[in-house]
mmCIF file of C-alpha atoms in Angstrom:
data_model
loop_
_atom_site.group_PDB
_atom_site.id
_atom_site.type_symbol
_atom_site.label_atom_id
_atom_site.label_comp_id
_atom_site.label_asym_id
_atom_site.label_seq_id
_atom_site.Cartn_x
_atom_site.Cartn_y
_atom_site.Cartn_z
ATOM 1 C CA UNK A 1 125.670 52.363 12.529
ATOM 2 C CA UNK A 2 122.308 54.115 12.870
ATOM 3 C CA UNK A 3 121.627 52.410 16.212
ATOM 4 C CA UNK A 4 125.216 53.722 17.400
ATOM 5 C CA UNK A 5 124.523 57.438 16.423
ATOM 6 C CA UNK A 6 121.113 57.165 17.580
ATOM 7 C CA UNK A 7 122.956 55.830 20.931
ATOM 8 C CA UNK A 8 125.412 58.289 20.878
ATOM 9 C CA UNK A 9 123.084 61.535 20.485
ATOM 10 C CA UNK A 10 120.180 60.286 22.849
ATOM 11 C CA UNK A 11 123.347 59.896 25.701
ATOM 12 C CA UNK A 12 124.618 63.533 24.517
ATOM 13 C CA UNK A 13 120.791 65.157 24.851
ATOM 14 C CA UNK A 14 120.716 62.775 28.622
ATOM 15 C CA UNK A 15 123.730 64.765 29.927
ATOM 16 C CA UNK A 16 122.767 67.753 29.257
ATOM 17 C CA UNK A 17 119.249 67.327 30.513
ATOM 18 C CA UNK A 18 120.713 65.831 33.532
ATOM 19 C CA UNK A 19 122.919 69.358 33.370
ATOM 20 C CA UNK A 20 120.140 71.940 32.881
ATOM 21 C CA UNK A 21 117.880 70.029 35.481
ATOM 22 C CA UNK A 22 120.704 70.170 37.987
ATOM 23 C CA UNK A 23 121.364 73.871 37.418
ATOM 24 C CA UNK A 24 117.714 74.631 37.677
ATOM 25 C CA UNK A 25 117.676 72.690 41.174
ATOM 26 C CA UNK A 26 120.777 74.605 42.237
ATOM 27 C CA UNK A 27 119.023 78.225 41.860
ATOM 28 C CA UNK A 28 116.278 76.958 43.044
ATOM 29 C CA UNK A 29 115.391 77.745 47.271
ATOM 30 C CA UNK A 30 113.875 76.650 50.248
ATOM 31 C CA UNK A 31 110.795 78.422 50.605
ATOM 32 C CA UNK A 32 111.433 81.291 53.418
ATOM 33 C CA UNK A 33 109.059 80.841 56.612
ATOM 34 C CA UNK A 34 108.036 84.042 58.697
ATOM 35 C CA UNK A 35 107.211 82.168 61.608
ATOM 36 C CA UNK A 36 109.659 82.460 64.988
ATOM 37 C CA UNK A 37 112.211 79.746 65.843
ATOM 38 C CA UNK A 38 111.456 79.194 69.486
ATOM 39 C CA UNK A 39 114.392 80.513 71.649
ATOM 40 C CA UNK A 40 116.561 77.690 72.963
ATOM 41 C CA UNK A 41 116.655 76.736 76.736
ATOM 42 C CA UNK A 42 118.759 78.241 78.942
ATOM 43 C CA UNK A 43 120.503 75.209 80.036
ATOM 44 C CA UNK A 44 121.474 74.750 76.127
ATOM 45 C CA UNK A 45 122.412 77.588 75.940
ATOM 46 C CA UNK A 46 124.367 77.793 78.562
ATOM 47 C CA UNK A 47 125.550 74.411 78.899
ATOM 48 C CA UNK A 48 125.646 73.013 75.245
ATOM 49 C CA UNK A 49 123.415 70.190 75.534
ATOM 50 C CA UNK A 50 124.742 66.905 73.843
ATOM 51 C CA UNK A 51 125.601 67.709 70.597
ATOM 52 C CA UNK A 52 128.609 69.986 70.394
ATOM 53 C CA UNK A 53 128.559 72.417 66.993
ATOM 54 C CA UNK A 54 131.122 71.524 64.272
ATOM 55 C CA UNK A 55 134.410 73.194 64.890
ATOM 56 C CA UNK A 56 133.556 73.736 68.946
ATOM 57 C CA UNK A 57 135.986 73.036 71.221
ATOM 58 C CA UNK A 58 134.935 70.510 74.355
ATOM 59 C CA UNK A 59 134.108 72.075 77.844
ATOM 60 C CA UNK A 60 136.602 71.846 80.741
ATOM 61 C CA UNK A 61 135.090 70.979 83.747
ATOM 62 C CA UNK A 62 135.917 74.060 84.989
ATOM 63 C CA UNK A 63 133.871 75.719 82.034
ATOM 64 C CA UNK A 64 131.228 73.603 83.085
ATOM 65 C CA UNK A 65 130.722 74.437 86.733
ATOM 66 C CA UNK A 66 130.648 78.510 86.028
ATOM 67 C CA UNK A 67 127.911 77.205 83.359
ATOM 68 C CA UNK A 68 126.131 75.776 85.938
ATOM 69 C CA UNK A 69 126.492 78.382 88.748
ATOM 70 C CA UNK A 70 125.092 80.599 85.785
ATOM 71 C CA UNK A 71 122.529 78.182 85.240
ATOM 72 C CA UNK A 72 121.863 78.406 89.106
ATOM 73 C CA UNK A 73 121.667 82.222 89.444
ATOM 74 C CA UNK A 74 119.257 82.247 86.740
ATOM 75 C CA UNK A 75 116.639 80.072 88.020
ATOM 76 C CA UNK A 76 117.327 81.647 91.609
ATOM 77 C CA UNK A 77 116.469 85.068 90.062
ATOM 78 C CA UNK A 78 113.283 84.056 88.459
ATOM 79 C CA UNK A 79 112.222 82.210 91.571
ATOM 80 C CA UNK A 80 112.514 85.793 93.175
ATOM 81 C CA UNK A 81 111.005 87.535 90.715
ATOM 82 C CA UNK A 82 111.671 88.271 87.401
ATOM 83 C CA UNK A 83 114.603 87.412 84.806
ATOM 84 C CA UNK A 84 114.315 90.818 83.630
ATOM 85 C CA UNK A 85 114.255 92.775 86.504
ATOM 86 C CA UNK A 86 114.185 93.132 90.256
ATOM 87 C CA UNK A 87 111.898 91.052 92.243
ATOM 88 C CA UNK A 88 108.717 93.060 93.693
ATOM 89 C CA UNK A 89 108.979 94.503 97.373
ATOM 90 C CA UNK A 90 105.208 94.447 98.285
ATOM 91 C CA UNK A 91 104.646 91.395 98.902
ATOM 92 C CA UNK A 92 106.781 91.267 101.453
ATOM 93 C CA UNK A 93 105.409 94.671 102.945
ATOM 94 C CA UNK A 94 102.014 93.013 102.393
ATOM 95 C CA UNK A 95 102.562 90.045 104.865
ATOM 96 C CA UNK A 96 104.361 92.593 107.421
ATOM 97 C CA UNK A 97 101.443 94.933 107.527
ATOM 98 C CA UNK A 98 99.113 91.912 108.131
ATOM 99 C CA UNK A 99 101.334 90.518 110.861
ATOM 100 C CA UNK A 100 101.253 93.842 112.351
ATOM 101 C CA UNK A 101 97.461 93.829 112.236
ATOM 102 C CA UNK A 102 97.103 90.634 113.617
ATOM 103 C CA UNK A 103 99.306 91.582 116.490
ATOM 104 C CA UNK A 104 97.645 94.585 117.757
ATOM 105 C CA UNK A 105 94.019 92.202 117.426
ATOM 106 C CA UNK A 106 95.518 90.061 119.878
ATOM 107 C CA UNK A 107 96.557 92.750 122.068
ATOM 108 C CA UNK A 108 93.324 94.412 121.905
ATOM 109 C CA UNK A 109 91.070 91.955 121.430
ATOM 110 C CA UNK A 110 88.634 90.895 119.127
ATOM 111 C CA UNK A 111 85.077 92.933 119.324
ATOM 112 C CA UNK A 112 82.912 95.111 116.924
ATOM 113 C CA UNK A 113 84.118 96.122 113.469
ATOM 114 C CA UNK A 114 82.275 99.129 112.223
ATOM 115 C CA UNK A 115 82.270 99.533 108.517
ATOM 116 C CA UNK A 116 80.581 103.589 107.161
ATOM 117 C CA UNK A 117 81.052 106.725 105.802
ATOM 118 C CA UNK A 118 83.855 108.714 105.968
ATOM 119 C CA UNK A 119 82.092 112.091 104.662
ATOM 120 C CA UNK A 120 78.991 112.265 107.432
ATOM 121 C CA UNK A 121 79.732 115.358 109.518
ATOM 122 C CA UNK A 122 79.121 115.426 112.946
ATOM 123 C CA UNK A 123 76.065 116.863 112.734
ATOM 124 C CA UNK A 124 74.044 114.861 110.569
ATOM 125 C CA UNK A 125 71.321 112.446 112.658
ATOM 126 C CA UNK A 126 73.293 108.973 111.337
ATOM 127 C CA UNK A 127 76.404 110.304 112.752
ATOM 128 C CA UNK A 128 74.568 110.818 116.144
ATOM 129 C CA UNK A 129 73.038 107.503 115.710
ATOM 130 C CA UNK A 130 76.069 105.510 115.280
ATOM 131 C CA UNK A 131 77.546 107.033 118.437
ATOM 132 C CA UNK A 132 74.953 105.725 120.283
ATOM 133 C CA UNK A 133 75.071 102.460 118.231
ATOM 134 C CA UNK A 134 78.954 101.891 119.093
ATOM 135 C CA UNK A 135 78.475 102.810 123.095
ATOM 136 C CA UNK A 136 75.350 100.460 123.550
ATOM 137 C CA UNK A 137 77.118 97.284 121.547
ATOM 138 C CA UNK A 138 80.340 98.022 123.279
ATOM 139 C CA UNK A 139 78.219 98.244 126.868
ATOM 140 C CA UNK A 140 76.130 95.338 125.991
ATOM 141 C CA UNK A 141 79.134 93.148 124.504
ATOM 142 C CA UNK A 142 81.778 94.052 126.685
ATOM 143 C CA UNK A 143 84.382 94.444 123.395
ATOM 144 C CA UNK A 144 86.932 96.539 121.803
ATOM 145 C CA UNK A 145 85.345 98.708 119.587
ATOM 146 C CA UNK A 146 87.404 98.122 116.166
ATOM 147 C CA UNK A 147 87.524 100.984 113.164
ATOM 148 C CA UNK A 148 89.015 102.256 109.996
ATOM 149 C CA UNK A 149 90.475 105.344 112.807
ATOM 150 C CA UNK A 150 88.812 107.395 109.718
ATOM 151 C CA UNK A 151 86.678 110.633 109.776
ATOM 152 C CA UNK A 152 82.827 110.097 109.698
ATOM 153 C CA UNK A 153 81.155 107.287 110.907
ATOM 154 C CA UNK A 154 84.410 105.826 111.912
ATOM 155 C CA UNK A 155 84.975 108.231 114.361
ATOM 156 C CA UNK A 156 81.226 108.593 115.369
ATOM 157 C CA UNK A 157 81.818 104.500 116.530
ATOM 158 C CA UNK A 158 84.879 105.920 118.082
ATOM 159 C CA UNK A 159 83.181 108.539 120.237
ATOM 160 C CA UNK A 160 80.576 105.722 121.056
ATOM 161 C CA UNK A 161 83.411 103.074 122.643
ATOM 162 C CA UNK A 162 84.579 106.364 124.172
ATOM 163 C CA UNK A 163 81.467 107.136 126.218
ATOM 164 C CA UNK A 164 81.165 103.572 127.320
ATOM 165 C CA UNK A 165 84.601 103.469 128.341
ATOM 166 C CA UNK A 166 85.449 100.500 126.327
ATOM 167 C CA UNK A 167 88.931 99.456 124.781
ATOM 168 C CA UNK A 168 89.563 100.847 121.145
ATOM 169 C CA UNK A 169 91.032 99.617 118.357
ATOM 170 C CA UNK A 170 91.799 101.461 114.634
ATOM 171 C CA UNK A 171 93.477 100.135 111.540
ATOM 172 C CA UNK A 172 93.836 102.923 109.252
ATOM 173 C CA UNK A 173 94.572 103.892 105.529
ATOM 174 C CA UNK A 174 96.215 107.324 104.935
ATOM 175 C CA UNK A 175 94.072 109.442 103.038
ATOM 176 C CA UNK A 176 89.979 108.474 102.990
ATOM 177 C CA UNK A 177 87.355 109.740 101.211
ATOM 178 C CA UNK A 178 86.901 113.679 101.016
ATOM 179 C CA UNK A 179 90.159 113.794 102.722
ATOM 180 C CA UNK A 180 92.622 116.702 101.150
ATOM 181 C CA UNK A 181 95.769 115.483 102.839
ATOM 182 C CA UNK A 182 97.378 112.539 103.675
ATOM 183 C CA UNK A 183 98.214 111.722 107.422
ATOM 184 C CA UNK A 184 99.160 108.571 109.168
ATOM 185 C CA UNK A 185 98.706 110.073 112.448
ATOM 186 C CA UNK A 186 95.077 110.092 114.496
ATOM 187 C CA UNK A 187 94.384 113.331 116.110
ATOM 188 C CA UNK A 188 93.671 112.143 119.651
ATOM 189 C CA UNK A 189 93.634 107.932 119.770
ATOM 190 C CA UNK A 190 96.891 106.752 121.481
ATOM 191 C CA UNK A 191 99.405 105.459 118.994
ATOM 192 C CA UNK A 192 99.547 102.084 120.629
ATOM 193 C CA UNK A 193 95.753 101.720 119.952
ATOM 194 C CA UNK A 194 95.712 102.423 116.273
ATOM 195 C CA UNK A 195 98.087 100.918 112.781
ATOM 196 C CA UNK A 196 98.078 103.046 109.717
ATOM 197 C CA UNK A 197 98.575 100.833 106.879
ATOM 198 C CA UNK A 198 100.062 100.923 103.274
ATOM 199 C CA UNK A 199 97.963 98.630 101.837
ATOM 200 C CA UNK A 200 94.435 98.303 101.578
ATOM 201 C CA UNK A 201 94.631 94.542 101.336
ATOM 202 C CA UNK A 202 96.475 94.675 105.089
ATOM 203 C CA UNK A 203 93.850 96.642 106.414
ATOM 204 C CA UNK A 204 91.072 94.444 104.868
ATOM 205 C CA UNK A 205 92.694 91.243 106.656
ATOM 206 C CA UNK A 206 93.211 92.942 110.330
ATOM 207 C CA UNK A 207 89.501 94.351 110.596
ATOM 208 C CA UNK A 208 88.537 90.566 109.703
ATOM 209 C CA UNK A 209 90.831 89.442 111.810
ATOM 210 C CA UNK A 210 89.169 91.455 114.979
ATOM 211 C CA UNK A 211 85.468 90.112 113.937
ATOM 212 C CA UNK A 212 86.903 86.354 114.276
ATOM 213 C CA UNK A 213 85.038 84.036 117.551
ATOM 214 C CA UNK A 214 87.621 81.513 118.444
ATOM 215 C CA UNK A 215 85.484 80.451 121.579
ATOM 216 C CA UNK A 216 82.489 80.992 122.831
ATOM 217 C CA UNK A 217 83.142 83.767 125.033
ATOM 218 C CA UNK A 218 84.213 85.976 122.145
ATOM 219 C CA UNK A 219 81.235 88.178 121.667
ATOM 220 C CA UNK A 220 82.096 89.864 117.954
ATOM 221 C CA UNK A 221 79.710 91.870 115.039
ATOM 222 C CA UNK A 222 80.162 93.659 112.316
ATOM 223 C CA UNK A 223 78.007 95.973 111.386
ATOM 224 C CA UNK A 224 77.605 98.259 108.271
ATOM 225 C CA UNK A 225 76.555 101.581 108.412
ATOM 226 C CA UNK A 226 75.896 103.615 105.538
ATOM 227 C CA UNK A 227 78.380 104.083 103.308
ATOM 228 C CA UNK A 228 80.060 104.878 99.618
ATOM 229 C CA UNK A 229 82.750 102.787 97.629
ATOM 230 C CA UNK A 230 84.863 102.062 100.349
ATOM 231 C CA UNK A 231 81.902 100.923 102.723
ATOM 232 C CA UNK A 232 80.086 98.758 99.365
ATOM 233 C CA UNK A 233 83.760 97.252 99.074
ATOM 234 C CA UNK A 234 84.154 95.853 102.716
ATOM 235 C CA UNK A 235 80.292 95.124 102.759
ATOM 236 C CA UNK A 236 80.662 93.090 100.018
ATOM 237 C CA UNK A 237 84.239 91.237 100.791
ATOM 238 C CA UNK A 238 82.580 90.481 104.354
ATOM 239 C CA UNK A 239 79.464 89.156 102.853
ATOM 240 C CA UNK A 240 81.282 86.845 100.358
ATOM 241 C CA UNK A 241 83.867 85.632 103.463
ATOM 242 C CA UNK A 242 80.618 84.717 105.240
ATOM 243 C CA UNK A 243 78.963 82.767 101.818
ATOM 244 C CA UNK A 244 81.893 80.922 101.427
ATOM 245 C CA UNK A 245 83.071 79.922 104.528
ATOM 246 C CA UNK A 246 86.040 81.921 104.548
ATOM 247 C CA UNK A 247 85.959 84.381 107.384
ATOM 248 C CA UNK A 248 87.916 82.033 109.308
ATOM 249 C CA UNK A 249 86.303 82.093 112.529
ATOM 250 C CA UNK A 250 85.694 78.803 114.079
ATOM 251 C CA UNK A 251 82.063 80.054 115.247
ATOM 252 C CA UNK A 252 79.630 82.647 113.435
ATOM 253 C CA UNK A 253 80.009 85.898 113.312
ATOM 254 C CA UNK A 254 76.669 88.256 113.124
ATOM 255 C CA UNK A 255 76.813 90.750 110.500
ATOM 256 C CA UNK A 256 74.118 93.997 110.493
ATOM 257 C CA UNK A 257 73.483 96.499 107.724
ATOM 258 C CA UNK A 258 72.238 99.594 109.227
ATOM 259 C CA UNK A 259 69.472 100.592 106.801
ATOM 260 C CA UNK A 260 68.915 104.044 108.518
ATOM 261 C CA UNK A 261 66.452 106.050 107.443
ATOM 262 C CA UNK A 262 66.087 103.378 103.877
ATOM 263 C CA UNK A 263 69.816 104.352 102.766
ATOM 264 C CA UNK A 264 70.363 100.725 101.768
ATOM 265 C CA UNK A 265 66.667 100.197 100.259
ATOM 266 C CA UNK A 266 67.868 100.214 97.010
ATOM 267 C CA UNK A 267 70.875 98.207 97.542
ATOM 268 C CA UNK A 268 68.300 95.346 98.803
ATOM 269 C CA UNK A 269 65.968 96.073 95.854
ATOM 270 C CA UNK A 270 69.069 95.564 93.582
ATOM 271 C CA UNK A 271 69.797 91.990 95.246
ATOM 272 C CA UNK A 272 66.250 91.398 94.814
ATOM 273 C CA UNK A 273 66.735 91.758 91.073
ATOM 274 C CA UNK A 274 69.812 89.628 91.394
ATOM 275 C CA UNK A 275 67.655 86.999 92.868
ATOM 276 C CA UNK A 276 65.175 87.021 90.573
ATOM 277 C CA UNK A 277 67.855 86.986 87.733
ATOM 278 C CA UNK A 278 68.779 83.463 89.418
ATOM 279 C CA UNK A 279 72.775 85.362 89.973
ATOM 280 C CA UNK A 280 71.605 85.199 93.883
ATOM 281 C CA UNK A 281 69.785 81.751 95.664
ATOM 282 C CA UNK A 282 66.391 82.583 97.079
ATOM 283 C CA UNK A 283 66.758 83.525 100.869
ATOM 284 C CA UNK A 284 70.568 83.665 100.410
ATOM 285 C CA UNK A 285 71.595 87.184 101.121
ATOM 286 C CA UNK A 286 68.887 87.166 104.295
ATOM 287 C CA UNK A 287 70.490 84.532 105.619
ATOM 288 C CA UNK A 288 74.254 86.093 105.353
ATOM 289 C CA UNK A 289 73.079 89.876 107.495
ATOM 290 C CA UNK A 290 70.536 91.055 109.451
ATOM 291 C CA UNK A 291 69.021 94.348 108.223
ATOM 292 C CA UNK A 292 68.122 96.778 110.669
ATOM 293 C CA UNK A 293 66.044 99.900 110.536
ATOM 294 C CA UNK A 294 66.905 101.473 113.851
ATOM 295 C CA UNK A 295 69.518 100.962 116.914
ATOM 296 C CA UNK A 296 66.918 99.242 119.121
ATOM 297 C CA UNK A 297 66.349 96.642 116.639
ATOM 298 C CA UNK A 298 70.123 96.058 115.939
ATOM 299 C CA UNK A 299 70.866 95.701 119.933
ATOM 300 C CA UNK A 300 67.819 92.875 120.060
ATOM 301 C CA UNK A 301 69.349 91.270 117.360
ATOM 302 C CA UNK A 302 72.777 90.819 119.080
ATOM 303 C CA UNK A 303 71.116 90.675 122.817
ATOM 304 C CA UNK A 304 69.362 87.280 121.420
ATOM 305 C CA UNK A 305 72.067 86.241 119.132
ATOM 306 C CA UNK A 306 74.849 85.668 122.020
ATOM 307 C CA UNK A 307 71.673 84.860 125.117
ATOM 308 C CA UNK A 308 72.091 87.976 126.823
ATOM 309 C CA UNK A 309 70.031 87.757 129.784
ATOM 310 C CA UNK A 310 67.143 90.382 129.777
ATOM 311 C CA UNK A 311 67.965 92.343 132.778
ATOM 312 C CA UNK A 312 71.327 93.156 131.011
ATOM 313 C CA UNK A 313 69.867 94.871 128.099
ATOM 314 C CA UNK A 314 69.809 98.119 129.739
ATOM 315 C CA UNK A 315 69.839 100.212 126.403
ATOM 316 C CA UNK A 316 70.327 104.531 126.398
ATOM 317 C CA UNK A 317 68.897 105.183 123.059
ATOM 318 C CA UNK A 318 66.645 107.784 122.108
ATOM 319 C CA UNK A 319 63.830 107.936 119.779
ATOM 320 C CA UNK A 320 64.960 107.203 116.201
ATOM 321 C CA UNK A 321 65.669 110.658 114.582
ATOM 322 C CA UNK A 322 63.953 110.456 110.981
ATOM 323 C CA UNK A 323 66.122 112.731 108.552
ATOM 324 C CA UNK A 324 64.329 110.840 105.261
ATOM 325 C CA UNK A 325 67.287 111.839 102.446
ATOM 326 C CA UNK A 326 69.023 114.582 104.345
ATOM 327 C CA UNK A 327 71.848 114.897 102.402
ATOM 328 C CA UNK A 328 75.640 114.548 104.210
ATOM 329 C CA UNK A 329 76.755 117.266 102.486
ATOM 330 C CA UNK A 330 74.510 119.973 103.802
ATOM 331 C CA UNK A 331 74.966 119.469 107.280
#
């Protein structure tokens, strides 16, 4: 009898453990999680995947074929551009600009690119010095005479190709340096000589594109004058082209810093420092340009480089005119 009431109180206290455990479970949750459920494809969402939710009713094949089409546009629009918006229109304009450039190269011809200053006034001694610079490379060459079509030392090349009677060629940006105004017209260049471009990266690629030697009888340079950011920028684009191998010329290309009157001293000094900072291989940067001091020594340079004979080199150059840090802006 004792066994059976023990029996028959331990089974009551067991059921309503079991019950109290069992409500405790019920109220009790799964612990909440901040993190964020990844989104779901679009082709699940669009399409369903495999498993169909409870209550869902199964695609028609017609259902299934505006799914995909959707599916289709999608991807189509991303390919383009963006899923969110419009695609991007410069690119396009980009590769038009370029194929513009490259057009009016071959037209022209490749020759001289002339990389300086827009802000030297026509009185300061470098701008007199790169006239006579341009004229005695485009006599001694026999090339176009290629630009920015800018103010400065752009045009001072210009006058140069001018005086030697030599074809002319400009790829220009709208507004330069100490310009006030935007124009995309030159002042007296023909406009079938001369592009005005959008984009700087357009611009970049068709003055390249004129230093390139396909064959020996292309006789090309470029040659830096002095310059500010825009000068330092091409200077430095040409002289990486030329480290790496990617100027795309099949034969080399001479490339000349005008160091008039030491403008670019400290420039060299600086890739000096860079060298010794092991950023720059010994004797790398020398071998990538040829610094010159003066006009004479930048005509030798070229005279030698493409085997001009000596009773060609029939130079009209003055003394050097020594201006040590005459300021641009006071002339």
């Amino acid at each position: 009898m004792e066994a059976a009431a023990a029996s028959s109180v331990g089974a009551g206290f067991g059921a309503q453990l079991r019950r109290a455990i069992g409500f405790r479970h019920s109220q009790r949750r799964a612990p909440s999680c901040s993190c964020p459920r990844s989104p779901r494809p679009a082709a699940r969402l669009l399409c369903g995947g495999t498993a169909r939710p409870r209550g869902a009713v199964a695609a028609t094949s017609g259902d299934q074929r505006r799914r995909q089409r959707q599916l289709g546009e999608l991807e189509a629009e991303a390919e383009a551009g963006s899923a969110l918006g419009p695609p991007r229109s410069s690119p396009l304009e980009v590769r038009e600009e370029m194929a513009r450039c490259f057009d009016l190269v071959r037209r022209l011809g490749h020759g001289a690119v002339y990389l300086g200053s827009s802000r030297v006034p026509p009185t300061h001694p470098h701008f007199l010095q790169s006239t006579e610079l341009a004229r005695e490379i485009a006599r001694l060459l026999d090339c176009t005479t290629w630009t920015g079509a800018g103010p400065g030392l752009m045009d001072a090349a210009i006058q140069g190709a001018l005086e030697a009677e030599k074809p002319i060629g400009g790829i220009k940006i709208a507004k330069e340096a100490g310009e006030w105004t935007s124009s995309a017209i030159h002042p007296y260049l023909p406009p079938d000589t001369y592009l005005t471009c959008r984009f700087f990266s357009a611009r970049k690629h068709g003055l390249v594109d004129a230093a390139v030697r396909s064959s020996p009888a292309d006789r090309t340079a470029v040659i830096a004058l002095p310059g500010g950011i825009g000068t330092l920028d091409e200077l430095f684009e040409i002289m990486a082209l030329i480290q790496l191998e990617r100027i795309g010329s099949a034969l080399p290309v001479p490339f000349l810093l005008l160091n008039y009157d030491s403008y670019y001293s400290k420039l060299l000094d600086f890739l000096n420092d860079c060298q010794d900072w092991g950023t720059v291989a010994p004797g790398e940067v020398a071998s990538l340009w040829k610094v010159c001091d003066g006009n004479y020594e930048a005509l030798e340079y070229l005279a030698e480089f493409y085997n001009v004979p000596v009773t060609e080199r029939n130079y009209q150059i003055s003394p050097q005119l020594k201006q040590h840090r005459t300021s641009y802006a006071t002339n």
